[in-house]
Amino acid sequence: MEIKVRRIRNPKELPDDSQLGFGRIFTDHMFNMDYTRQKGWHNPRVEGYRAISMDPATMVLHYGQTIFEGLKAYRTDKGKIQLFRPDRNVARLNRSAKVVCIPEIDEAFVLEAITRLVQVEQKWVPSAPETSLYIRPTVVAMDPYLGVRPSDTYRFFIILSPVGAYYPEGFNPVKIWVTDQYVRAVRGGLGEAKTAANYAASLYGAEVAKKAGYTQVLWLDAIERRYIEEVGTMNILFVINGELITPPLNGSILPGITRDSVLTLARHWGIPVAERAIAIDEIITAHKNGALQEVFGSGTAAVISPVSHLAWKGDVITVGTGGVGPLAQKFYQAITDIQYGRTEDPFGWVVPVE
Ligand code: COI
């Protein structure tokens, strides 16, 4: 399929790179493509960024049949633009699609659409330190129908947003509230898909945590409410006695690309790695014994987010010295160095946008 490009006449003024937050500013153009049963995916186009007009009965608004992805384009010191492991995002988009009965999209074509849009918007890729152009591919169910079933029509769109740090804390450690009262996802449900419902499910708990003075929630499993799953919207990793431990991808955890990058780097560096179930009691015991060295989240938006405090059952524990741990720092540095082209890319993770 050929992607039609219709450039707009009146581009916006570019924002100041040093003032970027996360996800509030959008570029001049977007990618759009439609799906019907008869035509399949068709009419791919890059056109002016604009509102999507929807019938109030549109299915996505009622039943949340939608999926999305999040990846970034980085500007290197030499002014070039590159993507980080975009094939992984595109593959995950299709895995998420399956979970919520959305028709798959050809992966090579999605990659082409992302690349084409970033090429058109290249001047929007910021160059201030730690900034990037966040890419948000999204599919929404478009049938105007109130019966509960998968939609017959869809819109696939991609929007772009120049971003800085995700958390106002930046790379500084965050305080986390552990809850067994609220749950994010359950095995057999939607937890491993990047779909709106998982983020909706996280809102109430996160608000309760914020009111108590914490940045985010540490989610436990929905059945026994003991085993650690995720932190906020990120995967979570622990360093205990020099071993890097993270929960396995058991069906209710999002298979994070940054998570995979951290594990790959750790193995490459010879750090012992375990993907295994880890109970909150084990963390508390490890802390009591002086074995808990580091806790950090991993995700595309924040890359690595060190955890300084964990609040659980009325106690608050301080992780390590309460600062940024050496491994969190090392992973952050190594991953961002590859993303921004400051170092060699031994794993073939970087894809240049020519
Ligand atoms: C991430 O990239 O860590 C996320 O999942 C956050 C995103 C939903 C804004």
Short mmCIF file of C-alpha atoms and ligand atoms in Angstrom, two decimals:
data_model
loop_
_atom_site.label_atom_id
_atom_site.label_comp_id
_atom_site.label_asym_id
_atom_site.label_seq_id
_atom_site.Cartn_x
_atom_site.Cartn_y
_atom_site.Cartn_z
CA MET A 1 0.00 0.00 0.00
CA GLU A 2 1.21 3.46 -0.82
CA ILE A 3 1.10 6.05 1.95
CA LYS A 4 -0.28 9.36 0.65
CA VAL A 5 1.29 12.44 2.20
CA ARG A 6 -0.75 15.67 2.37
CA ARG A 7 1.32 18.36 4.06
CA ILE A 8 -0.43 21.21 5.85
CA ARG A 9 0.13 24.85 4.91
CA ASN A 10 0.42 26.51 8.33
CA PRO A 11 2.78 24.60 10.60
CA LYS A 12 2.82 25.39 14.32
CA GLU A 13 5.67 27.09 16.09
CA LEU A 14 8.13 24.59 17.56
CA PRO A 15 8.18 24.46 21.37
CA ASP A 16 11.23 25.33 23.46
CA ASP A 17 13.13 22.02 23.89
CA SER A 18 14.12 22.82 27.45
CA GLN A 19 10.48 23.28 28.55
CA LEU A 20 9.02 19.96 27.41
CA GLY A 21 6.96 17.88 29.80
CA PHE A 22 5.23 14.70 28.67
CA GLY A 23 2.47 14.31 26.10
CA ARG A 24 0.85 17.74 25.95
CA ILE A 25 2.23 19.09 22.68
CA PHE A 26 1.49 17.43 19.33
CA THR A 27 3.08 17.86 15.91
CA ASP A 28 1.57 19.18 12.68
CA HIS A 29 0.74 15.86 11.03
CA MET A 30 -0.64 12.44 11.92
CA PHE A 31 -0.94 9.07 10.18
CA ASN A 32 -4.42 7.64 9.58
CA MET A 33 -5.67 4.37 8.09
CA ASP A 34 -9.10 2.71 8.14
CA TYR A 35 -10.41 -0.83 8.38
CA THR A 36 -13.62 -2.32 7.09
CA ARG A 37 -14.47 -6.01 6.72
CA GLN A 38 -14.77 -5.61 2.95
CA LYS A 39 -11.58 -3.64 2.32
CA GLY A 40 -9.35 -4.69 5.21
CA TRP A 41 -6.83 -2.00 6.21
CA HIS A 42 -6.90 0.72 3.57
CA ASN A 43 -6.34 4.37 2.72
CA PRO A 44 -3.07 4.96 4.61
CA ARG A 45 -2.24 8.66 4.72
CA VAL A 46 -0.17 11.27 6.48
CA GLU A 47 -2.24 14.43 6.88
CA GLY A 48 -2.79 17.40 9.18
CA TYR A 49 -3.19 16.61 12.90
CA ARG A 50 -6.89 16.94 13.58
CA ALA A 51 -9.74 15.82 15.81
CA ILE A 52 -11.45 12.53 14.99
CA SER A 53 -15.16 13.01 14.47
CA MET A 54 -17.15 10.20 16.10
CA ASP A 55 -20.76 9.22 16.44
CA PRO A 56 -21.59 9.30 20.17
CA ALA A 57 -22.38 5.57 19.87
CA THR A 58 -18.87 4.71 18.59
CA MET A 59 -17.88 1.44 20.23
CA VAL A 60 -14.49 2.50 21.56
CA LEU A 61 -16.19 5.16 23.69
CA HIS A 62 -18.44 2.59 25.35
CA TYR A 63 -16.55 -0.67 25.56
CA GLY A 64 -12.92 0.39 25.30
CA GLN A 65 -11.95 -1.79 22.36
CA THR A 66 -8.63 -0.10 21.68
CA ILE A 67 -4.89 -0.72 21.75
CA PHE A 68 -1.85 1.51 21.65
CA GLU A 69 1.93 1.55 21.62
CA GLY A 70 4.58 3.93 22.88
CA LEU A 71 8.05 4.36 21.40
CA LYS A 72 10.41 7.22 20.75
CA ALA A 73 12.53 8.84 18.04
CA TYR A 74 15.87 10.18 19.33
CA ARG A 75 18.15 12.86 17.92
CA THR A 76 21.82 11.93 18.00
CA ASP A 77 24.73 14.34 18.60
CA LYS A 78 25.30 14.30 14.84
CA GLY A 79 21.72 15.46 14.22
CA LYS A 80 20.49 12.10 12.88
CA ILE A 81 17.19 10.54 13.99
CA GLN A 82 16.83 6.98 15.22
CA LEU A 83 14.24 4.61 16.68
CA PHE A 84 14.87 2.09 19.46
CA ARG A 85 13.70 -1.51 18.87
CA PRO A 86 10.58 -0.41 16.93
CA ASP A 87 10.07 -3.98 15.65
CA ARG A 88 9.25 -4.96 19.24
CA ASN A 89 6.55 -2.32 19.57
CA VAL A 90 5.01 -3.29 16.28
CA ALA A 91 4.98 -6.98 17.22
CA ARG A 92 3.42 -6.14 20.59
CA LEU A 93 0.76 -4.02 18.89
CA ASN A 94 -0.42 -7.16 17.09
CA ARG A 95 -0.28 -9.26 20.25
CA SER A 96 -2.43 -6.64 22.00
CA ALA A 97 -4.75 -6.58 18.96
CA LYS A 98 -5.42 -10.30 19.34
CA VAL A 99 -6.36 -9.96 23.03
CA VAL A 100 -9.12 -7.42 22.28
CA CYS A 101 -10.25 -8.86 18.91
CA ILE A 102 -8.81 -6.10 16.73
CA PRO A 103 -7.68 -7.17 13.22
CA GLU A 104 -3.90 -7.42 12.93
CA ILE A 105 -1.90 -4.98 10.82
CA ASP A 106 1.08 -5.98 8.70
CA GLU A 107 4.11 -5.32 10.92
CA ALA A 108 6.45 -4.13 8.18
CA PHE A 109 3.74 -1.71 7.06
CA VAL A 110 3.25 -0.27 10.57
CA LEU A 111 7.01 0.28 10.75
CA GLU A 112 6.89 2.02 7.37
CA ALA A 113 4.01 4.24 8.56
CA ILE A 114 5.92 5.22 11.73
CA THR A 115 9.06 5.96 9.72
CA ARG A 116 7.20 7.97 7.08
CA LEU A 117 5.45 10.11 9.69
CA VAL A 118 8.68 10.74 11.62
CA GLN A 119 10.39 11.71 8.34
CA VAL A 120 7.65 14.25 7.60
CA GLU A 121 7.91 15.62 11.17
CA GLN A 122 11.70 15.41 11.52
CA LYS A 123 12.09 19.01 12.67
CA TRP A 124 9.92 18.09 15.68
CA VAL A 125 12.50 15.64 17.09
CA PRO A 126 13.98 17.73 19.91
CA SER A 127 17.69 17.86 20.67
CA ALA A 128 17.94 19.05 24.31
CA PRO A 129 19.38 16.40 26.65
CA GLU A 130 16.99 13.54 27.52
CA THR A 131 14.26 14.79 25.17
CA SER A 132 12.74 12.78 22.33
CA LEU A 133 9.74 12.52 20.03
CA TYR A 134 7.21 10.15 21.61
CA ILE A 135 5.31 8.07 19.05
CA ARG A 136 1.81 6.86 19.90
CA PRO A 137 0.29 4.35 17.44
CA THR A 138 -3.33 3.64 18.40
CA VAL A 139 -6.24 1.57 17.07
CA VAL A 140 -9.85 2.35 18.00
CA ALA A 141 -13.13 0.51 17.30
CA MET A 142 -15.32 2.73 15.12
CA ASP A 143 -18.73 1.02 14.69
CA PRO A 144 -21.61 3.22 15.90
CA TYR A 145 -23.30 0.38 17.78
CA LEU A 146 -24.26 -0.32 21.37
CA GLY A 147 -24.31 -4.12 21.25
CA VAL A 148 -21.33 -5.78 22.89
CA ARG A 149 -19.22 -7.53 20.25
CA PRO A 150 -16.00 -6.72 18.36
CA SER A 151 -16.39 -3.80 15.99
CA ASP A 152 -16.41 -4.31 12.20
CA THR A 153 -14.63 -1.02 11.52
CA TYR A 154 -11.48 0.56 12.98
CA ARG A 155 -9.21 3.58 12.72
CA PHE A 156 -5.46 3.19 13.12
CA PHE A 157 -3.70 6.46 13.82
CA ILE A 158 -0.24 7.58 14.89
CA ILE A 159 0.40 10.86 16.68
CA LEU A 160 3.71 12.37 17.78
CA SER A 161 4.60 14.41 20.84
CA PRO A 162 7.96 16.04 21.67
CA VAL A 163 8.69 15.05 25.27
CA GLY A 164 11.04 15.52 28.19
CA ALA A 165 10.85 13.62 31.50
CA TYR A 166 7.72 11.56 32.21
CA TYR A 167 7.77 12.04 35.98
CA PRO A 168 8.33 15.59 37.28
CA GLU A 169 11.00 13.93 39.49
CA GLY A 170 12.99 13.12 36.29
CA PHE A 171 15.57 10.44 37.09
CA ASN A 172 15.28 11.14 40.82
CA PRO A 173 13.93 8.35 43.03
CA VAL A 174 10.19 8.05 43.58
CA LYS A 175 8.22 6.94 46.63
CA ILE A 176 5.92 3.98 46.02
CA TRP A 177 2.82 2.79 47.83
CA VAL A 178 2.27 -0.99 47.85
CA THR A 179 -1.38 -2.00 47.81
CA ASP A 180 -3.26 -5.26 48.27
CA GLN A 181 -6.53 -3.37 48.16
CA TYR A 182 -6.58 -2.47 44.47
CA VAL A 183 -5.40 -4.60 41.54
CA ARG A 184 -4.41 -3.71 38.01
CA ALA A 185 -4.89 -6.97 36.10
CA VAL A 186 -5.49 -10.67 36.49
CA ARG A 187 -4.05 -13.63 34.61
CA GLY A 188 -6.42 -14.59 31.81
CA GLY A 189 -7.48 -10.96 31.51
CA LEU A 190 -5.99 -8.04 29.62
CA GLY A 191 -2.86 -7.32 31.68
CA GLU A 192 -0.32 -8.27 29.04
CA ALA A 193 -2.00 -6.14 26.36
CA LYS A 194 -1.37 -2.43 25.90
CA THR A 195 -5.03 -1.53 26.07
CA ALA A 196 -6.88 1.36 27.70
CA ALA A 197 -8.62 -0.80 30.34
CA ASN A 198 -5.35 -1.54 32.15
CA TYR A 199 -4.62 2.14 32.51
CA ALA A 200 -8.19 2.89 33.61
CA ALA A 201 -7.82 0.13 36.22
CA SER A 202 -4.70 1.83 37.58
CA LEU A 203 -6.19 5.29 38.11
CA TYR A 204 -8.07 4.93 41.38
CA GLY A 205 -5.22 3.20 43.23
CA ALA A 206 -2.76 5.77 41.89
CA GLU A 207 -4.96 8.61 43.16
CA VAL A 208 -5.13 7.04 46.62
CA ALA A 209 -1.33 6.69 46.56
CA LYS A 210 -0.89 10.33 45.52
CA LYS A 211 -3.15 11.54 48.32
CA ALA A 212 -0.94 9.62 50.75
CA GLY A 213 2.16 11.38 49.35
CA TYR A 214 3.43 8.69 46.95
CA THR A 215 4.19 8.94 43.24
CA GLN A 216 2.75 5.59 42.20
CA VAL A 217 1.43 2.19 43.22
CA LEU A 218 3.21 -1.13 43.39
CA TRP A 219 0.70 -3.67 42.07
CA LEU A 220 0.41 -7.14 43.54
CA ASP A 221 -1.17 -10.13 41.81
CA ALA A 222 -4.97 -10.14 41.77
CA ILE A 223 -5.42 -13.66 43.16
CA GLU A 224 -3.20 -14.07 46.21
CA ARG A 225 -2.36 -10.37 46.50
CA ARG A 226 1.18 -11.28 47.45
CA TYR A 227 3.26 -11.50 44.30
CA ILE A 228 4.70 -8.36 42.80
CA GLU A 229 3.58 -7.47 39.27
CA GLU A 230 4.26 -3.90 38.14
CA VAL A 231 4.91 -0.41 39.44
CA GLY A 232 2.64 2.36 38.15
CA THR A 233 2.66 1.86 34.38
CA MET A 234 6.11 0.26 34.41
CA ASN A 235 7.76 -3.12 34.92
CA ILE A 236 9.66 -3.53 38.17
CA LEU A 237 13.10 -4.91 39.00
CA PHE A 238 14.88 -5.64 42.31
CA VAL A 239 18.53 -6.11 43.18
CA ILE A 240 18.88 -8.55 46.08
CA ASN A 241 22.33 -9.80 47.07
CA GLY A 242 23.68 -8.79 43.69
CA GLU A 243 21.00 -10.66 41.74
CA LEU A 244 18.62 -8.82 39.40
CA ILE A 245 15.10 -10.18 39.95
CA THR A 246 11.89 -9.37 38.09
CA PRO A 247 8.48 -11.05 37.93
CA PRO A 248 8.03 -13.44 34.97
CA LEU A 249 5.71 -12.60 32.07
CA ASN A 250 2.88 -14.69 33.45
CA GLY A 251 -0.04 -13.24 31.51
CA SER A 252 -0.95 -10.24 33.65
CA ILE A 253 2.27 -8.28 33.14
CA LEU A 254 3.07 -6.06 30.16
CA PRO A 255 6.09 -7.43 28.23
CA GLY A 256 8.11 -4.23 28.42
CA ILE A 257 10.74 -3.50 25.79
CA THR A 258 12.84 -1.56 28.29
CA ARG A 259 12.43 -4.52 30.68
CA ASP A 260 13.80 -6.83 28.00
CA SER A 261 16.64 -4.40 27.26
CA VAL A 262 17.61 -4.26 30.96
CA LEU A 263 17.63 -8.08 31.22
CA THR A 264 19.63 -8.42 28.00
CA LEU A 265 22.23 -5.91 29.22
CA ALA A 266 22.45 -7.59 32.65
CA ARG A 267 23.09 -11.00 31.06
CA HIS A 268 25.62 -9.41 28.70
CA TRP A 269 27.46 -7.91 31.70
CA GLY A 270 27.39 -11.20 33.60
CA ILE A 271 25.00 -10.03 36.31
CA PRO A 272 22.89 -12.94 37.68
CA VAL A 273 19.29 -12.56 36.47
CA ALA A 274 16.13 -14.29 37.70
CA GLU A 275 12.66 -13.96 36.18
CA ARG A 276 10.61 -15.48 38.96
CA ALA A 277 7.63 -14.88 41.20
CA ILE A 278 8.62 -12.58 44.05
CA ALA A 279 6.36 -11.94 47.03
CA ILE A 280 6.18 -8.62 48.85
CA ASP A 281 7.11 -10.44 52.11
CA GLU A 282 10.37 -11.52 50.49
CA ILE A 283 11.21 -7.89 49.74
CA ILE A 284 10.45 -6.84 53.32
CA THR A 285 12.58 -9.72 54.69
CA ALA A 286 15.43 -8.91 52.28
CA HIS A 287 15.29 -5.32 53.48
CA LYS A 288 15.41 -6.42 57.14
CA ASN A 289 18.44 -8.59 56.37
CA GLY A 290 20.21 -5.81 54.53
CA ALA A 291 20.06 -7.75 51.25
CA LEU A 292 17.72 -5.40 49.34
CA GLN A 293 20.05 -3.15 47.37
CA GLU A 294 17.91 -1.53 44.68
CA VAL A 295 14.39 -1.25 43.32
CA PHE A 296 13.55 0.43 40.03
CA GLY A 297 10.87 0.59 37.36
CA SER A 298 11.52 0.31 33.62
CA GLY A 299 9.46 1.72 30.77
CA THR A 300 9.68 3.63 27.51
CA ALA A 301 8.51 6.93 28.93
CA ALA A 302 10.85 7.21 31.96
CA VAL A 303 13.44 4.54 30.91
CA ILE A 304 14.53 3.72 34.49
CA SER A 305 12.73 5.08 37.53
CA PRO A 306 14.55 4.40 40.82
CA VAL A 307 12.41 3.70 43.89
CA SER A 308 13.56 5.24 47.17
CA HIS A 309 10.75 4.18 49.52
CA LEU A 310 8.15 1.43 49.70
CA ALA A 311 5.13 1.84 51.96
CA TRP A 312 3.51 -1.46 53.00
CA LYS A 313 1.11 -2.22 55.84
CA GLY A 314 1.87 0.97 57.75
CA ASP A 315 5.66 0.70 57.49
CA VAL A 316 7.85 2.66 55.13
CA ILE A 317 11.15 1.13 54.10
CA THR A 318 14.01 3.07 52.57
CA VAL A 319 15.66 1.22 49.70
CA GLY A 320 19.46 1.33 50.02
CA THR A 321 20.47 4.88 50.86
CA GLY A 322 17.27 6.29 49.35
CA GLY A 323 19.25 7.62 46.37
CA VAL A 324 19.85 6.35 42.84
CA GLY A 325 21.43 2.88 43.04
CA PRO A 326 24.53 2.01 40.98
CA LEU A 327 22.76 -0.53 38.76
CA ALA A 328 19.77 1.73 38.08
CA GLN A 329 22.29 4.40 37.06
CA LYS A 330 24.26 1.96 34.90
CA PHE A 331 21.17 0.66 33.05
CA TYR A 332 19.86 4.19 32.53
CA GLN A 333 23.20 5.33 31.14
CA ALA A 334 23.70 2.28 28.91
CA ILE A 335 20.19 2.33 27.43
CA THR A 336 20.07 6.08 26.83
CA ASP A 337 23.61 6.00 25.38
CA ILE A 338 22.42 3.48 22.79
CA GLN A 339 19.16 5.36 22.17
CA TYR A 340 20.96 8.66 21.54
CA GLY A 341 23.77 7.05 19.55
CA ARG A 342 26.44 8.06 22.10
CA THR A 343 27.84 4.54 22.12
CA GLU A 344 28.04 1.41 20.03
CA ASP A 345 24.87 -0.66 19.65
CA PRO A 346 26.07 -4.26 20.12
CA PHE A 347 22.54 -5.69 19.97
CA GLY A 348 21.32 -4.06 16.74
CA TRP A 349 18.56 -2.19 18.62
CA VAL A 350 18.78 1.10 16.82
CA VAL A 351 17.00 1.79 13.52
CA PRO A 352 18.00 4.99 11.72
CA VAL A 353 15.28 7.12 10.15
CA GLU A 354 16.93 8.16 6.91
C1 COI B 1 5.78 3.73 29.73
O1 COI B 1 6.28 4.01 28.65
O2 COI B 1 6.45 3.46 30.71
C2 COI B 1 4.33 3.72 29.89
O3 COI B 1 3.73 2.72 29.81
C3 COI B 1 3.70 5.01 30.17
C4 COI B 1 2.81 5.47 29.08
C5 COI B 1 1.49 4.76 29.10
C6 COI B 1 2.64 6.95 29.18
#
